[in-house]
Amino acid sequence: MGKTLELAAIMKEDAVRPEHTGGKKWEILHGDTLRLVNAFEPGVFDAVITDPPYASGGTKQNERNRMTNQKYSSMKQGNALPDFDGDNKDQRSWMHWMAEWLYDVRKACKSGAPICLFIDWRQYPSITDALQWAGWIWRGTAVWDKGNSRPQKGRFRQQAEYIVWGSNGAMPISRPVSCLPGVFRYGNPQNRIHVTEKPLQLMRDVVQICESGGLILDPFAGAGTTVLAAVQEGYQAVGIEVTDAYYKLGTDRIRYALEEANQERGEG
Ligand SMILES: C[S@@+](CC[C@H](N)C(=O)[O-])C[C@H]1O[C@@H](n2cnc3c(N)ncnc32)[C@H](O)[C@@H]1O
């Protein structure tokens, strides 16, 4: 079903191919998005759906400089998942960096391609600035309601994260994509393998913003949730992941999940 994803067809001829692992409809590249994204031919992606490092987790810089497990996970040390790179930038550096990769990624996208960026409340104003600095049109914000969260006396619960979305220029209403919800209610995954892993069903819903069968890029792939969700929904997908442990865990996870599904369907 569908054609096979060929890196040679979407990467520039003279680009050095980094270490990569994939299957019929997906690839994860091991490396730094800021460097790799310029290796793609212009206008190859139909959508960008990603969950970048938030560089959040506190109001003061010393709180934000902690390891990702300390900031984002309550797991005991013995069970802790690997920490991930790229989450310790201060506010100015983070915004500059966001604008830079968002600009480069836009060049690799088709005109009209949608973009979805996960973010928390602290970085919400900055990400909408970075998106627009990079030349994308900001079109709105959907809500991921996580349901469960720590109650805080005299304060509202922080029980949501946000999906800032937009497009690479005009996004005609005639695109063959149906009406999508503005609020998604899914709890955090129970047996996660990444510190900030998103629920698979949430990502299966979010990828629907892309026209059917399109090629989706996730430049911060983590445990590969977006790439797996995209393939499960009939898309093709490319992920990029810099942290060695997550490159390995993410690619293994996708391979096993898709092999299992093929076996269940009797496709060997
Ligand atoms: C918030 S996590 C993504 C989690 C993912 N959505 C999931 O469900 O597993 C961000 C990921 O981006 C990766 N990362 C950080 N800086 C990067 C860079 N410059 N290039 C590529 N990946 C990067 C981190 O290693 C981390 O795994």
Short mmCIF file of C-alpha atoms and ligand atoms in Angstrom, two decimals:
data_model
loop_
_atom_site.label_atom_id
_atom_site.label_comp_id
_atom_site.label_asym_id
_atom_site.label_seq_id
_atom_site.Cartn_x
_atom_site.Cartn_y
_atom_site.Cartn_z
CA MET A 1 0.00 0.00 0.00
CA GLY A 2 1.50 3.36 -1.04
CA LYS A 3 5.01 4.01 -2.26
CA THR A 4 8.16 3.39 -0.25
CA LEU A 5 9.88 6.37 1.35
CA GLU A 6 13.29 6.88 -0.29
CA LEU A 7 15.72 9.25 1.46
CA ALA A 8 17.49 9.78 -1.86
CA ALA A 9 14.28 11.32 -3.23
CA ILE A 10 13.97 13.95 -0.49
CA MET A 11 17.61 14.72 0.42
CA LYS A 12 19.96 16.83 -1.69
CA GLU A 13 22.29 14.83 -3.87
CA ASP A 14 25.46 16.16 -2.21
CA ALA A 15 24.07 15.86 1.36
CA VAL A 16 25.89 13.48 3.67
CA ARG A 17 23.34 10.94 4.92
CA PRO A 18 23.57 10.60 8.68
CA GLU A 19 23.03 7.31 10.50
CA HIS A 20 19.38 6.42 9.93
CA THR A 21 16.94 3.58 10.52
CA GLY A 22 13.64 3.03 8.82
CA GLY A 23 11.05 0.88 7.19
CA LYS A 24 8.73 1.08 4.22
CA LYS A 25 7.10 4.38 5.12
CA TRP A 26 9.38 5.92 7.74
CA GLU A 27 12.90 7.00 8.61
CA ILE A 28 14.53 8.34 11.76
CA LEU A 29 17.76 10.27 11.21
CA HIS A 30 20.28 10.40 14.02
CA GLY A 31 21.60 13.93 14.42
CA ASP A 32 20.99 17.62 15.06
CA THR A 33 17.97 19.15 13.34
CA LEU A 34 19.67 22.50 12.91
CA ARG A 35 22.34 20.86 10.74
CA LEU A 36 20.27 18.17 9.04
CA VAL A 37 17.27 20.11 7.93
CA ASN A 38 19.19 21.96 5.24
CA ALA A 39 20.03 18.62 3.66
CA PHE A 40 16.42 18.17 2.47
CA GLU A 41 15.31 19.24 -0.97
CA PRO A 42 13.04 22.31 -0.85
CA GLY A 43 9.29 21.71 -0.69
CA VAL A 44 9.27 18.00 0.10
CA PHE A 45 7.24 17.82 3.33
CA ASP A 46 3.45 18.06 3.56
CA ALA A 47 3.40 18.85 7.30
CA VAL A 48 5.61 19.41 10.34
CA ILE A 49 4.33 17.97 13.61
CA THR A 50 6.67 18.19 16.53
CA ASP A 51 7.30 18.50 20.23
CA PRO A 52 10.55 20.47 20.62
CA PRO A 53 12.53 20.70 23.85
CA TYR A 54 10.59 23.33 25.84
CA ALA A 55 13.63 24.58 27.83
CA SER A 56 11.07 25.16 30.56
CA GLY A 57 10.49 23.48 33.93
CA GLY A 58 10.91 26.49 36.22
CA THR A 59 10.79 30.25 36.41
CA LYS A 60 14.48 30.78 37.22
CA GLN A 61 17.42 29.80 35.02
CA ASN A 62 18.95 27.52 37.69
CA GLU A 63 15.67 25.57 37.75
CA ARG A 64 15.64 25.36 33.94
CA ASN A 65 19.26 24.16 33.93
CA ARG A 66 18.35 20.93 35.76
CA MET A 67 18.41 17.58 33.92
CA THR A 68 15.21 16.71 32.06
CA ASN A 69 14.31 13.91 34.50
CA GLN A 70 14.51 16.29 37.44
CA LYS A 71 12.34 18.82 35.62
CA TYR A 72 9.73 16.69 33.92
CA SER A 73 9.52 13.34 35.70
CA SER A 74 8.68 12.09 39.17
CA MET A 75 10.14 8.61 38.55
CA LYS A 76 12.51 7.30 41.23
CA GLN A 77 16.22 7.35 40.30
CA GLY A 78 16.45 3.57 39.72
CA ASN A 79 13.60 3.69 37.16
CA ALA A 80 14.57 7.00 35.57
CA LEU A 81 14.48 7.19 31.77
CA PRO A 82 17.43 8.66 29.84
CA ASP A 83 17.76 12.43 29.95
CA PHE A 84 17.53 14.24 26.63
CA ASP A 85 19.63 16.99 25.02
CA GLY A 86 18.78 20.56 24.12
CA ASP A 87 16.59 21.56 27.06
CA ASN A 88 18.88 23.95 28.96
CA LYS A 89 18.91 27.05 26.78
CA ASP A 90 18.09 30.39 28.37
CA GLN A 91 15.13 32.33 27.01
CA ARG A 92 16.97 34.41 24.40
CA SER A 93 18.97 31.47 23.08
CA TRP A 94 15.90 29.24 22.94
CA MET A 95 13.90 31.77 20.93
CA HIS A 96 16.79 32.41 18.55
CA TRP A 97 17.31 28.68 18.09
CA MET A 98 13.58 28.03 17.59
CA ALA A 99 13.31 30.76 14.96
CA GLU A 100 16.37 29.40 13.15
CA TRP A 101 15.24 25.80 12.76
CA LEU A 102 11.65 26.88 12.08
CA TYR A 103 12.94 29.03 9.22
CA ASP A 104 15.02 26.21 7.74
CA VAL A 105 12.26 23.63 8.17
CA ARG A 106 9.82 25.89 6.34
CA LYS A 107 12.04 25.81 3.26
CA ALA A 108 11.78 22.02 3.24
CA CYS A 109 7.95 22.23 3.28
CA LYS A 110 5.43 22.61 0.49
CA SER A 111 3.51 25.83 0.20
CA GLY A 112 0.43 25.60 2.45
CA ALA A 113 1.94 22.85 4.63
CA PRO A 114 0.55 22.89 8.19
CA ILE A 115 2.78 22.95 11.27
CA CYS A 116 1.88 21.85 14.82
CA LEU A 117 4.16 22.64 17.78
CA PHE A 118 3.62 21.27 21.28
CA ILE A 119 4.42 23.68 24.11
CA ASP A 120 3.64 24.47 27.77
CA TRP A 121 2.14 27.67 29.22
CA ARG A 122 5.53 29.20 30.08
CA GLN A 123 6.90 29.10 26.54
CA TYR A 124 3.58 29.73 24.80
CA PRO A 125 4.15 33.47 24.07
CA SER A 126 7.72 32.87 22.86
CA ILE A 127 6.88 30.01 20.52
CA THR A 128 4.20 32.01 18.74
CA ASP A 129 6.79 34.79 18.17
CA ALA A 130 9.44 32.35 16.91
CA LEU A 131 6.94 30.71 14.55
CA GLN A 132 6.07 34.03 12.93
CA TRP A 133 9.66 35.30 12.84
CA ALA A 134 10.45 32.19 10.81
CA GLY A 135 7.83 33.18 8.25
CA TRP A 136 5.00 30.79 9.16
CA ILE A 137 1.44 32.05 9.52
CA TRP A 138 0.19 31.43 13.07
CA ARG A 139 -3.39 30.19 12.79
CA GLY A 140 -4.40 29.09 16.25
CA THR A 141 -3.89 26.93 19.30
CA ALA A 142 -5.43 23.59 20.21
CA VAL A 143 -5.37 22.22 23.74
CA TRP A 144 -4.08 18.90 25.03
CA ASP A 145 -6.00 18.34 28.27
CA LYS A 146 -3.93 15.84 30.30
CA GLY A 147 -6.70 15.48 32.87
CA ASN A 148 -4.67 14.55 35.86
CA SER A 149 -2.27 17.06 37.37
CA ARG A 150 -1.02 18.26 40.75
CA PRO A 151 -3.65 20.31 42.61
CA GLN A 152 -2.33 23.70 43.76
CA LYS A 153 -4.03 25.50 46.64
CA GLY A 154 -5.47 28.83 45.54
CA ARG A 155 -4.30 28.30 41.96
CA PHE A 156 -5.58 26.77 38.74
CA ARG A 157 -4.23 23.34 37.90
CA GLN A 158 -1.67 23.27 35.08
CA GLN A 159 -3.44 20.40 33.37
CA ALA A 160 -2.99 21.36 29.75
CA GLU A 161 -0.28 21.69 27.15
CA TYR A 162 -0.84 23.47 23.87
CA ILE A 163 -0.55 22.76 20.18
CA VAL A 164 0.37 25.99 18.41
CA TRP A 165 -0.43 25.55 14.74
CA GLY A 166 -0.05 27.43 11.51
CA SER A 167 0.89 27.07 7.88
CA ASN A 168 3.54 27.84 5.30
CA GLY A 169 1.63 30.62 3.59
CA ALA A 170 -1.98 30.31 2.43
CA MET A 171 -3.87 27.22 3.57
CA PRO A 172 -6.93 26.88 1.34
CA ILE A 173 -10.16 25.79 3.00
CA SER A 174 -10.60 23.39 0.06
CA ARG A 175 -7.74 21.16 1.33
CA PRO A 176 -9.08 17.59 1.54
CA VAL A 177 -8.93 17.46 5.35
CA SER A 178 -12.00 17.17 7.58
CA CYS A 179 -12.97 19.28 10.63
CA LEU A 180 -10.62 18.65 13.55
CA PRO A 181 -11.26 19.16 17.27
CA GLY A 182 -9.71 22.02 19.29
CA VAL A 183 -9.33 20.06 22.53
CA PHE A 184 -7.79 16.59 22.92
CA ARG A 185 -8.31 14.70 26.18
CA TYR A 186 -5.72 11.99 26.82
CA GLY A 187 -3.78 11.13 29.98
CA ASN A 188 0.00 10.80 29.91
CA PRO A 189 1.13 7.37 28.62
CA GLN A 190 1.37 4.78 31.42
CA ASN A 191 4.47 2.81 30.38
CA ARG A 192 6.44 5.49 28.68
CA ILE A 193 9.97 5.10 27.36
CA HIS A 194 10.67 8.84 26.95
CA VAL A 195 10.64 11.45 29.72
CA THR A 196 8.14 13.65 27.85
CA GLU A 197 6.47 11.07 25.59
CA LYS A 198 3.13 12.09 24.12
CA PRO A 199 0.14 9.70 24.03
CA LEU A 200 0.09 7.70 20.79
CA GLN A 201 -3.64 8.24 20.24
CA LEU A 202 -3.19 12.00 20.71
CA MET A 203 -0.61 11.99 17.92
CA ARG A 204 -2.83 9.79 15.71
CA ASP A 205 -5.48 12.51 16.05
CA VAL A 206 -3.08 15.42 15.48
CA VAL A 207 -1.48 14.03 12.30
CA GLN A 208 -4.91 14.27 10.65
CA ILE A 209 -4.10 17.94 9.94
CA CYS A 210 -2.00 16.62 7.04
CA GLU A 211 -3.61 15.68 3.74
CA SER A 212 -4.03 11.93 3.53
CA GLY A 213 -0.94 9.95 2.57
CA GLY A 214 1.35 13.01 2.94
CA LEU A 215 4.94 13.11 4.15
CA ILE A 216 5.26 14.38 7.74
CA LEU A 217 8.45 15.66 9.40
CA ASP A 218 9.08 15.49 13.15
CA PRO A 219 12.43 17.24 13.76
CA PHE A 220 12.42 16.25 17.49
CA ALA A 221 11.32 12.65 17.34
CA GLY A 222 12.06 11.47 20.90
CA ALA A 223 10.53 8.01 21.31
CA GLY A 224 9.15 8.22 17.78
CA THR A 225 5.52 8.76 18.76
CA THR A 226 4.68 11.12 15.89
CA VAL A 227 6.40 8.93 13.31
CA LEU A 228 4.65 5.78 14.56
CA ALA A 229 1.27 7.55 14.73
CA ALA A 230 1.75 8.91 11.20
CA VAL A 231 2.53 5.51 9.69
CA GLN A 232 -0.37 3.91 11.58
CA GLU A 233 -2.64 6.55 10.01
CA GLY A 234 -1.40 5.89 6.48
CA TYR A 235 1.15 8.71 6.15
CA GLN A 236 4.88 8.62 5.49
CA ALA A 237 7.14 10.19 8.11
CA VAL A 238 10.69 11.32 8.79
CA GLY A 239 11.95 11.97 12.32
CA ILE A 240 15.21 13.50 13.53
CA GLU A 241 16.59 12.70 16.97
CA VAL A 242 19.88 13.84 18.49
CA THR A 243 20.01 11.96 21.82
CA ASP A 244 21.69 8.59 21.23
CA ALA A 245 19.51 6.67 23.70
CA TYR A 246 16.27 7.99 22.18
CA TYR A 247 17.39 7.46 18.61
CA LYS A 248 17.82 3.78 19.54
CA LEU A 249 14.72 3.45 21.74
CA GLY A 250 12.50 5.29 19.26
CA THR A 251 13.56 3.34 16.18
CA ASP A 252 13.27 0.00 18.03
CA ARG A 253 9.82 0.94 19.27
CA ILE A 254 8.52 1.84 15.81
CA ARG A 255 9.99 -1.28 14.22
CA TYR A 256 8.47 -3.61 16.83
CA ALA A 257 5.07 -1.91 16.75
CA LEU A 258 4.82 -2.05 12.96
CA GLU A 259 6.15 -5.62 12.75
CA GLU A 260 3.62 -6.72 15.35
CA ALA A 261 0.80 -5.04 13.42
CA ASN A 262 1.95 -6.72 10.18
CA GLN A 263 2.04 -10.12 11.87
CA GLU A 264 -1.47 -9.59 13.23
CA ARG A 265 -2.62 -8.80 9.69
CA GLY A 266 -0.74 -11.88 8.46
CA GLU A 267 1.60 -9.81 6.30
CA GLY A 268 4.72 -11.44 7.81
C1 LIG B 1 10.07 16.81 23.97
S1 LIG B 1 11.04 15.53 23.33
C2 LIG B 1 10.01 14.76 22.12
C3 LIG B 1 9.19 13.63 22.68
C4 LIG B 1 8.33 12.95 21.64
N1 LIG B 1 7.25 13.78 21.22
C5 LIG B 1 7.79 11.61 22.13
O1 LIG B 1 6.57 11.43 22.19
O2 LIG B 1 8.60 10.76 22.48
C6 LIG B 1 12.20 16.40 22.36
C7 LIG B 1 13.27 15.54 21.74
O3 LIG B 1 14.07 16.36 20.90
C8 LIG B 1 15.40 15.89 20.94
N2 LIG B 1 16.30 17.00 20.54
C9 LIG B 1 16.72 18.04 21.28
N3 LIG B 1 17.50 18.87 20.55
C10 LIG B 1 17.57 18.33 19.30
C11 LIG B 1 18.21 18.72 18.09
N4 LIG B 1 18.93 19.83 18.03
N5 LIG B 1 18.05 17.94 17.00
C12 LIG B 1 17.30 16.80 17.05
N6 LIG B 1 16.69 16.37 18.18
C13 LIG B 1 16.79 17.13 19.29
C14 LIG B 1 15.61 15.46 22.38
O4 LIG B 1 16.64 14.51 22.48
C15 LIG B 1 14.23 14.89 22.73
O5 LIG B 1 14.20 13.49 22.60
#
